[in-house]
Short mmCIF file of C-alpha atoms and ligand atoms in Angstrom, two decimals:
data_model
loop_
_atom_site.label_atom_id
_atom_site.label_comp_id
_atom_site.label_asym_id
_atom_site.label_seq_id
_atom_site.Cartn_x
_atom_site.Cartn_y
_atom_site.Cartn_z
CA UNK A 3 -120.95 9.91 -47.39
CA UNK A 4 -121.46 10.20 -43.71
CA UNK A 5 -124.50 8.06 -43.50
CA UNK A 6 -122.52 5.21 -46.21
CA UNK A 7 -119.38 5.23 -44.19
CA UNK A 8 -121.99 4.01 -41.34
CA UNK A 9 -123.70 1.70 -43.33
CA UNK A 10 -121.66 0.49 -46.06
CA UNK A 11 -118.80 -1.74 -44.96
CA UNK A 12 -115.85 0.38 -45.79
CA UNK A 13 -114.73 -2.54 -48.04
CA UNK A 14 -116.99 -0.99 -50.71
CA UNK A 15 -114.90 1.78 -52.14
CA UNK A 16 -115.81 4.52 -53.78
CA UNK A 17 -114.21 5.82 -56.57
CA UNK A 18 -115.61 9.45 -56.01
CA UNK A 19 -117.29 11.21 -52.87
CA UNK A 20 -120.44 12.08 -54.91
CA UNK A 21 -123.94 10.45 -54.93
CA UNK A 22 -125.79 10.08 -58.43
CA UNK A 23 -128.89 11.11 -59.04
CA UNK A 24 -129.47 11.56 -62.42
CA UNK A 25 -127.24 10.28 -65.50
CA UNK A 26 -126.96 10.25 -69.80
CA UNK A 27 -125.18 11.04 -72.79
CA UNK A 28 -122.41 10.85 -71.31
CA UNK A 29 -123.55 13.27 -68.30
CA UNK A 30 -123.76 11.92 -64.78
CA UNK A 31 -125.90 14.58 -62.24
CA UNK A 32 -124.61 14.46 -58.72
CA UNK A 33 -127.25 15.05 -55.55
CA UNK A 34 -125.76 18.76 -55.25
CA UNK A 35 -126.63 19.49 -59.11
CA UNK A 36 -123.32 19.31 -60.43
CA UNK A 37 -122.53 17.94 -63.97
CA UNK A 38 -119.61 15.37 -64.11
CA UNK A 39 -117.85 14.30 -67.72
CA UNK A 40 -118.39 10.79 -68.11
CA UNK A 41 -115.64 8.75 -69.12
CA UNK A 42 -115.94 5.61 -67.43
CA UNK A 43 -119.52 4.16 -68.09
CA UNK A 44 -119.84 2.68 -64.79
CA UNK A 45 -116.45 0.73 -65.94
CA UNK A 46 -117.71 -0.33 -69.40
CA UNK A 47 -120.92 -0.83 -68.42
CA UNK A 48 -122.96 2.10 -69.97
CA UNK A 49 -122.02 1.71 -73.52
CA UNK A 50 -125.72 3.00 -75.03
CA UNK A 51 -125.50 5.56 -72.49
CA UNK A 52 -127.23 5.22 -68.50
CA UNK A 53 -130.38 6.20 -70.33
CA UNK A 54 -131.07 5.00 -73.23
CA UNK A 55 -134.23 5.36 -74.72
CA UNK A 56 -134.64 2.23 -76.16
CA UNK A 57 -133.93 0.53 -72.97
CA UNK A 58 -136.33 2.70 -71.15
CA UNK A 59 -138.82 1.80 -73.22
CA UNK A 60 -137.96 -2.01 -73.51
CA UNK A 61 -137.56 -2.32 -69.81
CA UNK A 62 -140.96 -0.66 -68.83
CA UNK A 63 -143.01 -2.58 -71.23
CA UNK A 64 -141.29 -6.02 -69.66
CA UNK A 65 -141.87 -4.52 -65.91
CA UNK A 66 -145.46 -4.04 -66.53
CA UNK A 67 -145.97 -8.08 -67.72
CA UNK A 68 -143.80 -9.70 -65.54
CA UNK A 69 -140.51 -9.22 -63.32
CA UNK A 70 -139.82 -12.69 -62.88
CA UNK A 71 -140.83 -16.22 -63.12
CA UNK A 72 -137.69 -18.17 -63.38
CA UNK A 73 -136.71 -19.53 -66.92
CA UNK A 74 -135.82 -22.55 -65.08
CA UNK A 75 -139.37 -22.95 -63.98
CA UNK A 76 -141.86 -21.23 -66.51
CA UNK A 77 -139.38 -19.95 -69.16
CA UNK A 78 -140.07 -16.86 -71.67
CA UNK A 79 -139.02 -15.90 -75.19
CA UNK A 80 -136.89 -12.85 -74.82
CA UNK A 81 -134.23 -14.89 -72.95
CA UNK A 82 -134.31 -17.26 -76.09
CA UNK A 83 -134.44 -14.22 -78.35
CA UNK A 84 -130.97 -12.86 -76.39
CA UNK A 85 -129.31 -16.24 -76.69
CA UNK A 86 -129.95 -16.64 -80.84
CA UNK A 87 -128.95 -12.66 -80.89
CA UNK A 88 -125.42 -13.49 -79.05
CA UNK A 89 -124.69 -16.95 -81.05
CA UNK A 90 -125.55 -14.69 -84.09
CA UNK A 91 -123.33 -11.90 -83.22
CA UNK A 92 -120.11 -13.58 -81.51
CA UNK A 93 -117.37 -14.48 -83.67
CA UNK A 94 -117.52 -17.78 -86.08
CA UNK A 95 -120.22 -19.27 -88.06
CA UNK A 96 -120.17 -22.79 -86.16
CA UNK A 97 -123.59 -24.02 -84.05
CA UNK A 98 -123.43 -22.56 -80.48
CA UNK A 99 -125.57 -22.35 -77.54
CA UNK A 100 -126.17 -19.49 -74.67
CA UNK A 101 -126.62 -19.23 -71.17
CA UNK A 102 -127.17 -16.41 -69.38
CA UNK A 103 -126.31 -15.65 -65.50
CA UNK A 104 -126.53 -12.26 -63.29
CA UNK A 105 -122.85 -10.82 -63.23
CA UNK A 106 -119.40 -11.46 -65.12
CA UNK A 107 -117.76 -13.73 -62.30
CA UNK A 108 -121.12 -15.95 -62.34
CA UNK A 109 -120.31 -16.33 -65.99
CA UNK A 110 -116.54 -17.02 -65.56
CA UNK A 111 -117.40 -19.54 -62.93
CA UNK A 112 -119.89 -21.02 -65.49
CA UNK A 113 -117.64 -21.64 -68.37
CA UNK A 114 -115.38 -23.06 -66.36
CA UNK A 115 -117.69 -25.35 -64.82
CA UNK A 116 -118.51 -26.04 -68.51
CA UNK A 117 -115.33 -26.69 -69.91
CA UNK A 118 -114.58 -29.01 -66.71
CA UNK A 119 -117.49 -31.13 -67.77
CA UNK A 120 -116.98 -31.41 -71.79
CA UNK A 121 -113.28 -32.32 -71.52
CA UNK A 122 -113.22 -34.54 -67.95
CA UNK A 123 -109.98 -32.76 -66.52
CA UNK A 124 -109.86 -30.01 -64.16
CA UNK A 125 -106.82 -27.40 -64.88
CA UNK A 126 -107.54 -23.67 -65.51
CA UNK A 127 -104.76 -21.75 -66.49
CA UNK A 128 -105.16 -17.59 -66.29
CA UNK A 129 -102.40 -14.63 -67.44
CA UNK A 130 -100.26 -12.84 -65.78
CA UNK A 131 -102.47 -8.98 -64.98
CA UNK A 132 -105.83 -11.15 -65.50
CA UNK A 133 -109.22 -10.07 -64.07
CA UNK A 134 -111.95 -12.57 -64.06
CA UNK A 135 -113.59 -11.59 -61.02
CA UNK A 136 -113.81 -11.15 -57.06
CA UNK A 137 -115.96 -14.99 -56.30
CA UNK A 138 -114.03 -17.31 -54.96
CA UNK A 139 -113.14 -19.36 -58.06
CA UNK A 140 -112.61 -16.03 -60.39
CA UNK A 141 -110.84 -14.06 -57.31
CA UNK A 142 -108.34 -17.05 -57.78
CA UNK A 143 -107.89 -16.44 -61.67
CA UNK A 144 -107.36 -12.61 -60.81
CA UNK A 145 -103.64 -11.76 -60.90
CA UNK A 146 -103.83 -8.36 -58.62
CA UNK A 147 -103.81 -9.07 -54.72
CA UNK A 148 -104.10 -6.23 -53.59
CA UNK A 149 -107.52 -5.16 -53.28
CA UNK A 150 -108.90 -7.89 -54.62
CA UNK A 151 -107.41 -10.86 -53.17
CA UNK A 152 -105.77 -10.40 -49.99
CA UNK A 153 -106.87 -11.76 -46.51
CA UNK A 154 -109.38 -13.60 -48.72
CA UNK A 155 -107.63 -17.14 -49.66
CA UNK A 156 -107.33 -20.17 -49.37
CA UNK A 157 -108.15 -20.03 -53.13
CA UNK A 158 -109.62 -22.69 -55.25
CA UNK A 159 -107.63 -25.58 -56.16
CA UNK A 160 -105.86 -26.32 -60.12
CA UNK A 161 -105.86 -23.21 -61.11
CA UNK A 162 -102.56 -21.87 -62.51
CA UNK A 163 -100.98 -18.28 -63.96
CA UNK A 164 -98.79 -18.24 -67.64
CA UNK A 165 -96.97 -15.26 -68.71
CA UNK A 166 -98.79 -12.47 -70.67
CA UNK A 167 -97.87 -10.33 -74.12
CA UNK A 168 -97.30 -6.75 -72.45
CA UNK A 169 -95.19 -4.82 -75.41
CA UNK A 170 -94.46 -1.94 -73.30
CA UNK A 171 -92.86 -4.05 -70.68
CA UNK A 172 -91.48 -6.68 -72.72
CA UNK A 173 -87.89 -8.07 -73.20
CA UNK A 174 -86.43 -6.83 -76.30
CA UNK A 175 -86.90 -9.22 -79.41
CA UNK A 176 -89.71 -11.17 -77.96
CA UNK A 177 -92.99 -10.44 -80.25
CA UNK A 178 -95.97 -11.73 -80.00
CA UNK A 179 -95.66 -15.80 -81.06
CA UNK A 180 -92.44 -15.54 -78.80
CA UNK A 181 -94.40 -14.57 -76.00
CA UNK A 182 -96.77 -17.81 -76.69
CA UNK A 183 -94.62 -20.10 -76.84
CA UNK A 184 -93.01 -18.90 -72.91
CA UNK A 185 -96.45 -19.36 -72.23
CA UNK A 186 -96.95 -22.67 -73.92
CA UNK A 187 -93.84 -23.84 -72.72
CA UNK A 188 -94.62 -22.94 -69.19
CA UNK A 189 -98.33 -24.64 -69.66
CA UNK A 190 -96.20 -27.97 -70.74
CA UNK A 191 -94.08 -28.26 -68.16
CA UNK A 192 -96.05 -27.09 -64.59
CA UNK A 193 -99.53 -28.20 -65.57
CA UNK A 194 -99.36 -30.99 -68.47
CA UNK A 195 -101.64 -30.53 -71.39
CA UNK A 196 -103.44 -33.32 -71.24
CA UNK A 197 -104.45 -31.94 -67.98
CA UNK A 198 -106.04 -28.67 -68.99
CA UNK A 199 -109.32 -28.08 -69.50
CA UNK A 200 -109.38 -24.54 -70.33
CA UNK A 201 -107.42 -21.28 -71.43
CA UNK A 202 -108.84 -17.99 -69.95
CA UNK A 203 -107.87 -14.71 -71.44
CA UNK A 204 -108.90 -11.21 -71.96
CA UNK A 205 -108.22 -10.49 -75.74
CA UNK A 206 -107.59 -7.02 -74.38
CA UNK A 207 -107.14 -6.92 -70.80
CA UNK A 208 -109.38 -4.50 -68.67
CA UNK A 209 -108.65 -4.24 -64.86
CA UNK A 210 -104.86 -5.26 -65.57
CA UNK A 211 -104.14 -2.26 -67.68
CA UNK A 212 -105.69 -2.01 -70.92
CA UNK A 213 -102.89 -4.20 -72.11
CA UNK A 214 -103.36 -5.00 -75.86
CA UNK A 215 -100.80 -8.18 -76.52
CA UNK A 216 -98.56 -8.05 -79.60
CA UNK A 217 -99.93 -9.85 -82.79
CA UNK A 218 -99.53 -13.14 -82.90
CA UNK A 219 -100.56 -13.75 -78.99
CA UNK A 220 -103.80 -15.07 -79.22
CA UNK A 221 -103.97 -16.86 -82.08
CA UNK A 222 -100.57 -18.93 -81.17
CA UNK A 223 -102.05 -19.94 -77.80
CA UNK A 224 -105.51 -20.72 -79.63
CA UNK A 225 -103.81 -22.80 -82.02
CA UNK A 226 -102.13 -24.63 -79.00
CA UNK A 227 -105.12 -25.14 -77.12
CA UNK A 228 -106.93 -26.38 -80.55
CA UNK A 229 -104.29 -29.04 -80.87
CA UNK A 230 -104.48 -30.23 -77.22
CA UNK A 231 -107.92 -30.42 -76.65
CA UNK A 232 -107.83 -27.32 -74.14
CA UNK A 233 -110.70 -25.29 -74.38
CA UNK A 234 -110.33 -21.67 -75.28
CA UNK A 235 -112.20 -19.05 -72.88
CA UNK A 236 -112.23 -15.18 -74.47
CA UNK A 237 -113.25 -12.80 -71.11
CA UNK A 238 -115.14 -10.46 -73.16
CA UNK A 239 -116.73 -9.22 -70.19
CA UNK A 240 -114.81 -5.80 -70.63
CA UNK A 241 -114.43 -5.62 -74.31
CA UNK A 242 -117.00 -6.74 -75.32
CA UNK A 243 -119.97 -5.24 -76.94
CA UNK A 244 -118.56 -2.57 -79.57
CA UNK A 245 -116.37 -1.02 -76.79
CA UNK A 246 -113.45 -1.97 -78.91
CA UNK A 247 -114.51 -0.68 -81.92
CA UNK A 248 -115.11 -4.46 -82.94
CA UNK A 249 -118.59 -5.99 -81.70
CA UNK A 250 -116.11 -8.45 -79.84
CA UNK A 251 -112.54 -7.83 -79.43
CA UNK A 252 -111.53 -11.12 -80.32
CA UNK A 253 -111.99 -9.94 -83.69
CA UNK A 254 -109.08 -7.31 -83.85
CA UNK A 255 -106.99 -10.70 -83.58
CA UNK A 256 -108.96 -12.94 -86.11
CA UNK A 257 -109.85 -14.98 -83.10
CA UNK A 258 -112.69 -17.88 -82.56
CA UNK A 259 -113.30 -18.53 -79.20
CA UNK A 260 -114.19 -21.45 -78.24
CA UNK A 261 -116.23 -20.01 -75.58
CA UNK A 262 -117.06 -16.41 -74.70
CA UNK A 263 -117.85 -14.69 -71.61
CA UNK A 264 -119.95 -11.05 -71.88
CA UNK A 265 -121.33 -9.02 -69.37
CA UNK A 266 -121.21 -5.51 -68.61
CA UNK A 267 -122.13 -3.50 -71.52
CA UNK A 268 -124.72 -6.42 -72.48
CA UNK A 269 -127.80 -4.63 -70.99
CA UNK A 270 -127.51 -1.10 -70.29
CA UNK A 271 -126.76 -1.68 -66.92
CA UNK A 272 -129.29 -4.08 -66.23
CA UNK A 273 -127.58 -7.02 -64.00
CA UNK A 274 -127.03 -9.76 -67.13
CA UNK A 275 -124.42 -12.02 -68.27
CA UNK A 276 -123.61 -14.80 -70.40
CA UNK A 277 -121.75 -17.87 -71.54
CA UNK A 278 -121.87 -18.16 -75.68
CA UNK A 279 -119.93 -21.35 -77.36
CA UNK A 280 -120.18 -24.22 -79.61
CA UNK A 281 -123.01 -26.25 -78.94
CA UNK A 282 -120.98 -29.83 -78.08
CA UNK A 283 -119.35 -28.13 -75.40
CA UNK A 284 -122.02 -26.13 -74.07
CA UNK A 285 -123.95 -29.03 -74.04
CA UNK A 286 -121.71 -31.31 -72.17
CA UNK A 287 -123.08 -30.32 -68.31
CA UNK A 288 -126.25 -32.73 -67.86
CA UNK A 289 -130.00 -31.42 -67.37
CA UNK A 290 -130.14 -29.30 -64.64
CA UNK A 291 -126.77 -28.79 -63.81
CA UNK A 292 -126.92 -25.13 -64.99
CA UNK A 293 -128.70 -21.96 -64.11
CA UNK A 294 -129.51 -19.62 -61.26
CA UNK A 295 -132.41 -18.20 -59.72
CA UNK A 296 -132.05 -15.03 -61.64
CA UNK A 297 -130.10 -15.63 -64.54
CA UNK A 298 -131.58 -14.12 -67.71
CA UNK A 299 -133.83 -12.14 -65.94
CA UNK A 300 -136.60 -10.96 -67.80
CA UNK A 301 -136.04 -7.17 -67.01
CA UNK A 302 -132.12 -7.52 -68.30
CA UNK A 303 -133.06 -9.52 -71.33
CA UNK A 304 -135.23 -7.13 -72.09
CA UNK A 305 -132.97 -4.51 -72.10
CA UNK A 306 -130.29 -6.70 -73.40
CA UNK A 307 -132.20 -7.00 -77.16
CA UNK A 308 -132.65 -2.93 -76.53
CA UNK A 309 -128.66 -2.74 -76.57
CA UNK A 310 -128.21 -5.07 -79.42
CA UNK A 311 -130.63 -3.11 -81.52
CA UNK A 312 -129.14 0.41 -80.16
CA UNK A 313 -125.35 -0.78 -81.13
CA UNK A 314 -126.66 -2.07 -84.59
CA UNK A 315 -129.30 0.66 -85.73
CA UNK A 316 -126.86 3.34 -84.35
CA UNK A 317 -123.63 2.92 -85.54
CA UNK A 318 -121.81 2.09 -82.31
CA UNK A 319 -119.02 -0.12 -83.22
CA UNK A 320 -118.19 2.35 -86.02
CA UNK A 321 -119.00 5.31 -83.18
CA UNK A 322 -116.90 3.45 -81.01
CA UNK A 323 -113.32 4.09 -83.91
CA UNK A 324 -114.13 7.28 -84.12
CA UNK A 325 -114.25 8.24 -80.36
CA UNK A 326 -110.75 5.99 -80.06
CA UNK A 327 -109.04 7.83 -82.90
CA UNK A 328 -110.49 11.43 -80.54
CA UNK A 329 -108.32 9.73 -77.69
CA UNK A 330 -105.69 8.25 -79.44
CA UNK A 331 -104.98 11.70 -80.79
CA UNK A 332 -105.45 13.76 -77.80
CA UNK A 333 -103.23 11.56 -75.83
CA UNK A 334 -100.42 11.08 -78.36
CA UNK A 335 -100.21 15.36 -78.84
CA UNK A 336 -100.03 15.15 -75.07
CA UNK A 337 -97.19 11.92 -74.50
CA UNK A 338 -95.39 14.56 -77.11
CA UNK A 339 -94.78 17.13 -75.15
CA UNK A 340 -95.23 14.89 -71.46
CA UNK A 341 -92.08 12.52 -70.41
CA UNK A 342 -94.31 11.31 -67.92
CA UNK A 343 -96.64 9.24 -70.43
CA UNK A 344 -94.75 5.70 -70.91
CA UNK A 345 -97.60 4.41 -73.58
CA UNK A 346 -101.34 5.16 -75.19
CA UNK A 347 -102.66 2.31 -76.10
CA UNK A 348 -105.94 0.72 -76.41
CA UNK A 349 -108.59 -0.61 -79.15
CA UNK A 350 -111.45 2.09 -80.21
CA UNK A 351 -112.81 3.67 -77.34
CA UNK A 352 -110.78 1.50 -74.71
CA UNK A 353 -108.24 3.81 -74.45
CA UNK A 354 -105.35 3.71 -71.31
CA UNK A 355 -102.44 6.29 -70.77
CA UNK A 356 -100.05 4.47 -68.82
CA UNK A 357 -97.74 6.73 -66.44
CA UNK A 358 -93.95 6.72 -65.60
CA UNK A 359 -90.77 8.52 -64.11
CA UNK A 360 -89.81 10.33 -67.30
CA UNK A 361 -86.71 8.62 -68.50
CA UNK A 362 -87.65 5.23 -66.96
CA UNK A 363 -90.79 2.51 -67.69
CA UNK A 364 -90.63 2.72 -63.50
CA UNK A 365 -94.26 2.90 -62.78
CA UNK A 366 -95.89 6.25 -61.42
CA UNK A 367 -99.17 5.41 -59.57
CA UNK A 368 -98.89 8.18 -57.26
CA UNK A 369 -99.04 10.26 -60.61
CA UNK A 370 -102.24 8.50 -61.77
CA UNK A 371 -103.72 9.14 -58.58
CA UNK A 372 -103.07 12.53 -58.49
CA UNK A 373 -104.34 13.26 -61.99
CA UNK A 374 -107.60 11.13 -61.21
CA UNK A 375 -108.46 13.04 -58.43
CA UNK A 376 -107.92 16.55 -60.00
CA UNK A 377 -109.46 15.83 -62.95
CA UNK A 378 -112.80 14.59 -60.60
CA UNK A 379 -112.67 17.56 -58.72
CA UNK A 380 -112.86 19.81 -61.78
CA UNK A 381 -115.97 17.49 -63.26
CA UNK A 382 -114.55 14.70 -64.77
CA UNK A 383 -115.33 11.03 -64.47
CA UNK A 384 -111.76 9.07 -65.28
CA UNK A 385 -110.74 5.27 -63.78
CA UNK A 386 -107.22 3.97 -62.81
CA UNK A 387 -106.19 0.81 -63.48
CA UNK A 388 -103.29 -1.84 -63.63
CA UNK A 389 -101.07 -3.91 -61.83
CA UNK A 390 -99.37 -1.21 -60.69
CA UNK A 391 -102.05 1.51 -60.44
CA UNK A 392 -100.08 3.57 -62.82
CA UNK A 393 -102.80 3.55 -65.30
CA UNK A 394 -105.55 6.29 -66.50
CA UNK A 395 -108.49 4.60 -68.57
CA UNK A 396 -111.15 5.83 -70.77
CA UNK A 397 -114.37 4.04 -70.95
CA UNK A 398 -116.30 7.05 -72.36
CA UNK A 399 -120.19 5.88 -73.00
CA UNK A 400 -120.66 6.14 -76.87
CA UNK A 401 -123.73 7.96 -76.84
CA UNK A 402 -121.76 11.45 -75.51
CA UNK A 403 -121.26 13.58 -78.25
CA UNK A 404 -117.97 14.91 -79.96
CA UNK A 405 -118.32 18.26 -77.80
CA UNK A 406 -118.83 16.96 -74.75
CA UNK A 407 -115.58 14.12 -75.03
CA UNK A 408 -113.63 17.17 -76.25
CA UNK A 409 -114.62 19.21 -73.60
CA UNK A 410 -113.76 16.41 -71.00
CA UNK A 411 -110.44 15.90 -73.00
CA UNK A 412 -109.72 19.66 -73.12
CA UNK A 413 -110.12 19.53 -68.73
CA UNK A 414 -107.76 16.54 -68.58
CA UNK A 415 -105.12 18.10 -71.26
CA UNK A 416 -105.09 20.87 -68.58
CA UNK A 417 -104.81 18.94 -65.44
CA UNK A 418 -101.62 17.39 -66.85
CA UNK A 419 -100.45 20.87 -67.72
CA UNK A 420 -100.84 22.43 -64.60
CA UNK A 421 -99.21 19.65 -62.90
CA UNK A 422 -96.28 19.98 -65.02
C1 LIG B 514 -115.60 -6.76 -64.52
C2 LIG B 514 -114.99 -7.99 -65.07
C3 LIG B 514 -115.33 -9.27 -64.59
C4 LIG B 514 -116.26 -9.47 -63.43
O1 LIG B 514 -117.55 -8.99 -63.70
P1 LIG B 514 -118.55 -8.72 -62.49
O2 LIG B 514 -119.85 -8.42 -63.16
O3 LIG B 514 -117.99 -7.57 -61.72
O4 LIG B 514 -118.59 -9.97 -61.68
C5 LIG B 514 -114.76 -10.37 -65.20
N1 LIG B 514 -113.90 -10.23 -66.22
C6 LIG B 514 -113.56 -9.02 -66.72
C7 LIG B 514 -112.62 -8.94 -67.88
C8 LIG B 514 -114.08 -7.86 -66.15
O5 LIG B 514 -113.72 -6.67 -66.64
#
């Protein structure tokens, strides 16, 4: 930590003081030999697990042919074979088309460059708690200044913020289409419709605080943007990938994208990301006016088609339910017997405790950040989150098995305890 502090600008945080050196199945090794819990996948990253053998395997075999020629320049079939898999597996049956890029924000910059292009206007509208990013256009559709924003604007131009579903913090008697139509109404009257070229939205938001809006959400502000010509953007960069206990979270809500962003779980860890959407909007940029040095490398596609078997030839997205229903449960006992857990909530294993003053919905961050650092000292690997930093999140990898979640669970039952 000594050496980082002097090397690292101090900018790059750390969640804990330990180096890595060894990680899988839901076990991360630290430098001194100690076993941590994992239950944050590298942030939703290590769904197959940090090691999985498939992606081993895929990812040698690819490193020993070639590391890179740019698809751009001389291209190669497994970033093809990734782009069919995607338009296969992402929600709705119409044509589509893929493109692949390095990280999540190089996506969300993508598909908004894409939607620009197919509808001629220039309007992005994000929610209220969105993360889509730390680049200059995404750190612009991020809600949360602090860390992410501040000291770091001017931020791009036409892009605005509607109101999001959050139950637990909702006025009484507004439900989910209620909620759409402040939004919609909001949309109409700042930005104009016919100005919009795309809706950007986290079916389930991540970074924000694992806030799952109330039914009827989505598919009211899909309609909307249907009827107006507004291209719909699902930023399934978190959710995405049976995390949810859905291959795509849009699914829990019967919704089509329009377009959808992925990243993170996608490769295994491997640096990959991509744009997936029908075909006469994906097609709208010209020749050339798309791509990357990088993008769909062949090291990450490889490992990419290594996940997509994995999830499908092991069960994951039904893995995935039965890991959520281990948290749900846990955490409900607990919020039982604890004033100090406002809400549980989450889709499969996407799971977020949110933390209060008992009595109140008043925020307790401190709280969170207390139990997050007591749980890593005794082993465990557990994220924060939300606007307010009040929020505990479980990301557990689905490859770690029922004893090893319970035994992580049984730790963090405790920490609350003692801290009672
Ligand atoms: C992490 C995240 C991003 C940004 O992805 P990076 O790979 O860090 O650029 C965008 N959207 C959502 C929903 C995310 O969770």
């Amino acid at each position: 930590m000594t050496r980082k502090q002097a090397s690292v600008p101090r900018g790059i945080g750390t969640t804990m003081p330990v180096f890595a050196a060894a990680a899988g199945g839901g076990v991360v090794v630290d430098v001194d030999g100690n076993s941590l819990i994992d239950l944050g996948s590298g942030i939703a990253v290590t769904t197959v697990g940090n090691s999985a053998i498939r992606v081993i395997e895929a990812v040698q075999r690819q490193a020993e042919l070639f590391t890179h020629t740019c698809f751009m320049v001389t291209p190669y079939d497994s970033y093809v074979r990734v782009a069919e898999q995607l338009n296969r597996l992402t929600p709705g049956d119409h044509e589509k088309r893929t493109a692949l890029f390095n990280s999540g924000a190089e996506a969300v910059e993508n598909a908004i460059k894409i939607s620009r292009a197919h509808t001629g206007r220039q309007a992005v509208v994000a929610f209220d708690h969105a993360y889509h990013g730390r680049t200059s256009l995404t750190m612009g559709l991020t809600a949360k200044n602090m860390p992410y924003k501040h000291g770091f604007g001017p931020f791009a131009a036409e892009l605005y913020r509607a109101p999001m579903s959050y139950p637990y913090r909702e006025a009484p008697g507004v439900d989910g289409v209620a909620a759409a139509h402040r939004a919609i109404s909001q949309m109409e009257g700042q930005i104009g419709a016919g100005n919009l070229a795309a809706m950007i939205i986290e079916p389930i938001q991540g970074e924000g605080g694992f806030i799952v809006p109330a039914d009827g959400f989505l598919p009211t502000l899909a309609a909307w943007a249907r009827e107006h010509g507004v291209v719909f953007i699902a930023d399934e960069v978190q959710t995405g990938f049976a995390r949810t206990g859905e291959m795509f979270a849009s699914t829990h809500f019967d919704l089509v994208p329009d377009l959808i962003v992925t990243a993170k779980g996608i490769a295994g860890g491997l640096p990959l990301s991509a744009v997936t959407g029908r075909a006469e909007i994906m097609d709208a940029p010209g020749v050339g006016g798309l791509g990357g040095t990088y993008g769909g490398n062949p090291l990450a596609c490889a490992a990419a088609l290594a996940v997509f078997e994995t999830i499908e030839e092991d069960g994951l997205v039904e893995r995935a339910r039965v890991i959520g229903a281990a948290l749900m449960d846990r955490f409900e006992a607990l919020q039982r017997s604890d004033g100090r857990i406002g809400e549980v909530r989450g889709r499969g294993a996407m799971v977020a405790v949110e933390l209060v003053h008992p009595g109140t919905t008043t925020p307790d961050p401190a709280l969170a950040k207390r139990v997050a650092t007591e749980a890593h000292a005794r082993g465990v690997i557990v994220l924060t989150c939300g606007t307010y930093g009040n929020v505990l999140r479980f990301l557990p990898p689905l490859a770690i098995s029922d004893q090893l979640l319970g035994a992580g669970l049984d730790l963090l039952v405790a920490v609350f305890e003692d801290m009672g």
